[in-house]
XYZ file of C-alpha atoms in Angstrom:
227
model
C 37.955 55.825 -124.509
C 35.916 52.778 -123.994
C 38.480 50.691 -125.871
C 41.244 52.033 -123.604
C 39.399 50.928 -120.373
C 38.778 47.485 -121.774
C 42.467 47.063 -122.663
C 43.486 48.209 -119.152
C 41.174 45.705 -117.412
C 42.413 42.924 -119.697
C 46.023 43.682 -118.747
C 45.225 43.552 -115.001
C 43.440 40.231 -115.356
C 46.414 38.795 -117.187
C 48.713 39.984 -114.418
C 46.524 38.426 -111.703
C 46.417 35.127 -113.559
C 50.195 35.073 -113.748
C 50.466 35.639 -109.967
C 47.901 33.029 -109.042
C 49.293 30.342 -111.323
C 52.841 30.341 -109.908
C 53.522 26.849 -108.586
C 57.027 27.653 -107.292
C 55.851 28.872 -103.907
C 57.389 27.190 -100.899
C 55.326 24.524 -99.235
C 53.371 25.809 -96.298
C 52.736 29.227 -97.720
C 49.235 30.578 -97.165
C 46.666 29.508 -99.636
C 44.020 26.898 -100.187
C 46.199 24.801 -102.492
C 48.907 24.024 -99.900
C 49.169 20.527 -98.391
C 49.114 20.163 -94.579
C 52.257 18.767 -92.929
C 51.846 15.204 -91.589
C 51.050 15.106 -87.896
C 53.461 13.051 -85.708
C 52.210 9.596 -84.757
C 50.855 9.469 -81.239
C 53.087 7.712 -78.716
C 52.530 6.654 -75.076
C 54.797 8.344 -72.607
C 56.624 11.620 -72.437
C 59.311 12.798 -74.799
C 61.925 11.850 -72.192
C 61.020 8.174 -72.473
C 59.831 7.932 -68.871
C 56.656 5.915 -68.216
C 53.341 7.612 -67.656
C 52.891 5.889 -64.247
C 55.416 5.567 -61.439
C 56.997 2.209 -60.745
C 57.053 0.336 -57.418
C 58.286 2.078 -54.327
C 57.549 5.277 -52.467
C 56.400 8.125 -54.686
C 57.637 11.550 -53.800
C 60.862 13.389 -53.055
C 63.636 11.344 -51.418
C 63.830 11.383 -47.645
C 66.879 13.044 -46.087
C 69.592 10.575 -45.097
C 69.935 9.736 -41.432
C 72.806 11.514 -39.770
C 75.078 10.028 -37.126
C 75.702 12.120 -34.034
C 79.370 12.741 -33.291
C 81.076 13.677 -30.043
C 83.575 16.502 -29.580
C 86.380 14.310 -30.948
C 84.471 13.259 -34.050
C 83.631 9.738 -32.855
C 80.122 8.354 -33.472
C 77.865 8.456 -30.436
C 76.186 5.087 -29.910
C 72.571 4.973 -28.706
C 72.115 4.354 -25.004
C 71.461 0.715 -24.111
C 68.233 -0.375 -22.533
C 69.067 -0.821 -18.826
C 66.569 -3.672 -18.590
C 68.190 -5.526 -21.503
C 71.627 -5.132 -19.923
C 70.514 -6.727 -16.682
C 71.948 -10.238 -16.445
C 69.645 -13.088 -15.562
C 70.255 -14.638 -12.136
C 72.530 -17.686 -12.125
C 71.350 -20.871 -10.476
C 74.258 -22.091 -8.297
C 72.853 -25.647 -8.380
C 72.705 -25.853 -12.171
C 75.195 -28.290 -13.737
C 78.201 -26.774 -15.512
C 77.648 -26.342 -19.218
C 79.589 -25.557 -22.345
C 78.607 -21.992 -23.293
C 79.055 -22.704 -27.016
C 76.781 -25.750 -27.064
C 74.830 -25.310 -23.797
C 75.642 -28.951 -22.985
C 77.848 -30.470 -20.254
C 81.390 -31.264 -21.365
C 83.877 -34.047 -20.567
C 85.541 -31.673 -18.099
C 82.219 -31.472 -16.294
C 82.199 -35.258 -16.028
C 85.683 -35.210 -14.490
C 84.482 -32.553 -12.036
C 81.720 -34.905 -10.876
C 84.326 -37.473 -9.735
C 86.293 -34.771 -7.907
C 83.116 -33.542 -6.205
C 82.177 -37.120 -5.344
C 85.329 -37.771 -3.325
C 85.370 -34.244 -1.885
C 81.904 -34.970 -0.445
C 83.077 -38.326 0.938
C 86.101 -36.740 2.612
C 83.935 -34.186 4.377
C 81.547 -37.007 5.249
C 78.674 -35.490 3.299
C 77.472 -38.913 2.153
C 74.058 -37.617 1.064
C 75.725 -35.321 -1.461
C 78.024 -38.098 -2.680
C 75.077 -40.482 -3.012
C 73.170 -37.899 -5.100
C 75.981 -37.854 -7.680
C 74.977 -41.352 -8.745
C 72.361 -41.392 -11.490
C 68.697 -42.130 -10.891
C 68.795 -40.251 -7.622
C 71.566 -42.463 -6.226
C 69.820 -45.753 -6.941
C 72.398 -46.656 -9.622
C 74.819 -47.365 -6.743
C 72.625 -50.406 -5.942
C 72.544 -49.271 -2.325
C 70.200 -47.347 -0.102
C 71.493 -44.046 1.299
C 72.048 -45.795 4.648
C 74.018 -48.651 3.110
C 76.094 -46.200 1.113
C 77.040 -44.170 4.197
C 77.818 -47.333 6.210
C 80.352 -48.391 3.586
C 82.547 -45.418 4.559
C 82.080 -45.664 8.328
C 85.701 -46.778 8.843
C 87.197 -44.542 6.170
C 88.951 -41.356 7.290
C 89.870 -40.126 3.836
C 90.254 -41.030 0.171
C 92.802 -39.592 -2.248
C 91.971 -39.864 -5.942
C 94.055 -39.607 -9.102
C 91.969 -39.063 -12.202
C 93.386 -40.279 -15.514
C 92.531 -39.015 -19.009
C 88.838 -39.656 -19.740
C 87.726 -41.703 -22.718
C 85.618 -40.454 -25.601
C 81.924 -39.702 -25.229
C 79.718 -42.481 -26.654
C 76.028 -42.298 -27.543
C 73.304 -44.878 -26.967
C 69.500 -44.750 -26.697
C 69.070 -41.079 -25.868
C 72.060 -41.012 -23.531
C 75.741 -40.085 -23.534
C 78.430 -42.110 -21.765
C 82.026 -41.402 -20.846
C 84.511 -43.563 -18.913
C 86.888 -41.933 -16.434
C 89.814 -44.061 -15.109
C 90.892 -43.490 -11.500
C 93.444 -44.656 -8.926
C 92.336 -44.457 -5.282
C 93.996 -44.690 -1.881
C 91.622 -45.140 1.058
C 92.859 -44.565 4.607
C 91.055 -46.280 7.519
C 90.678 -45.296 11.131
C 93.440 -47.726 12.237
C 95.882 -46.197 9.711
C 95.579 -49.027 7.227
C 95.520 -48.061 3.558
C 93.996 -49.743 0.570
C 94.679 -49.004 -3.077
C 92.139 -49.357 -5.855
C 92.211 -48.856 -9.618
C 89.414 -48.923 -12.131
C 87.003 -46.602 -13.829
C 83.683 -44.888 -13.384
C 81.217 -44.687 -16.262
C 79.201 -41.494 -16.196
C 76.025 -40.990 -18.162
C 73.541 -38.248 -18.911
C 70.247 -38.019 -20.831
C 69.829 -36.029 -24.051
C 66.172 -36.770 -24.854
C 63.602 -34.001 -25.128
C 61.886 -33.326 -21.842
C 64.807 -34.498 -19.671
C 65.265 -32.507 -16.473
C 68.375 -30.463 -15.736
C 69.538 -33.173 -13.308
C 69.036 -35.892 -15.932
C 71.018 -33.891 -18.489
C 73.929 -33.482 -16.091
C 76.702 -36.068 -15.798
C 76.035 -38.636 -13.073
C 77.826 -41.837 -12.070
C 76.164 -44.774 -13.785
C 78.448 -47.712 -12.919
C 81.808 -48.334 -11.288
C 84.446 -51.024 -11.919
C 86.907 -50.640 -9.039
C 89.382 -53.364 -7.993
C 91.726 -53.485 -5.020
C 95.446 -53.817 -5.817
C 98.424 -54.667 -3.625
C 99.980 -51.621 -2.000
């Protein structure tokens, strides 16, 4: 009986040895002799490839887009204008005419000075005519009294203005020559004809006044011709 128990225990031990020595088990099966799987290398960032920190700009959900108000017909409604911004600045009636594009007097403005000059003479407003000469009238080389006395016997002057010349520049000034033909009528009915040209000038230097920047008569070259 004792021999039978010993043979039985020997058979069980052999069976256990056969089970424990099987090397064909799949990797990862439970047991102390299995090798651990390699851990993945650590990497910065999420699995999506996005950076850990946000980039420049506002962080957070996007803001809703601005909507445009529409009227009953589907047209966009413009914002109301500021009534103060729409108020036009007062216009100075004594300011010289200017070119809106350049904010500078034009050649047409120079021609207008000659028309205004003889219009003032014909209404016998000699002070106004005198003021259309540059340097406050002093470029006429006469005093206001002498200037007015020169037209004492004149009842009217008709003027024909020819095509003006080009604008020339010199020493902070602009010049333009305007040819004219004149017919002066005297109190006794006698008429005199004149031809020649006026040279108008204006200042363009910084700090010049509005009057200095306007066209004014600088010199005149007028000659009498036979009627």
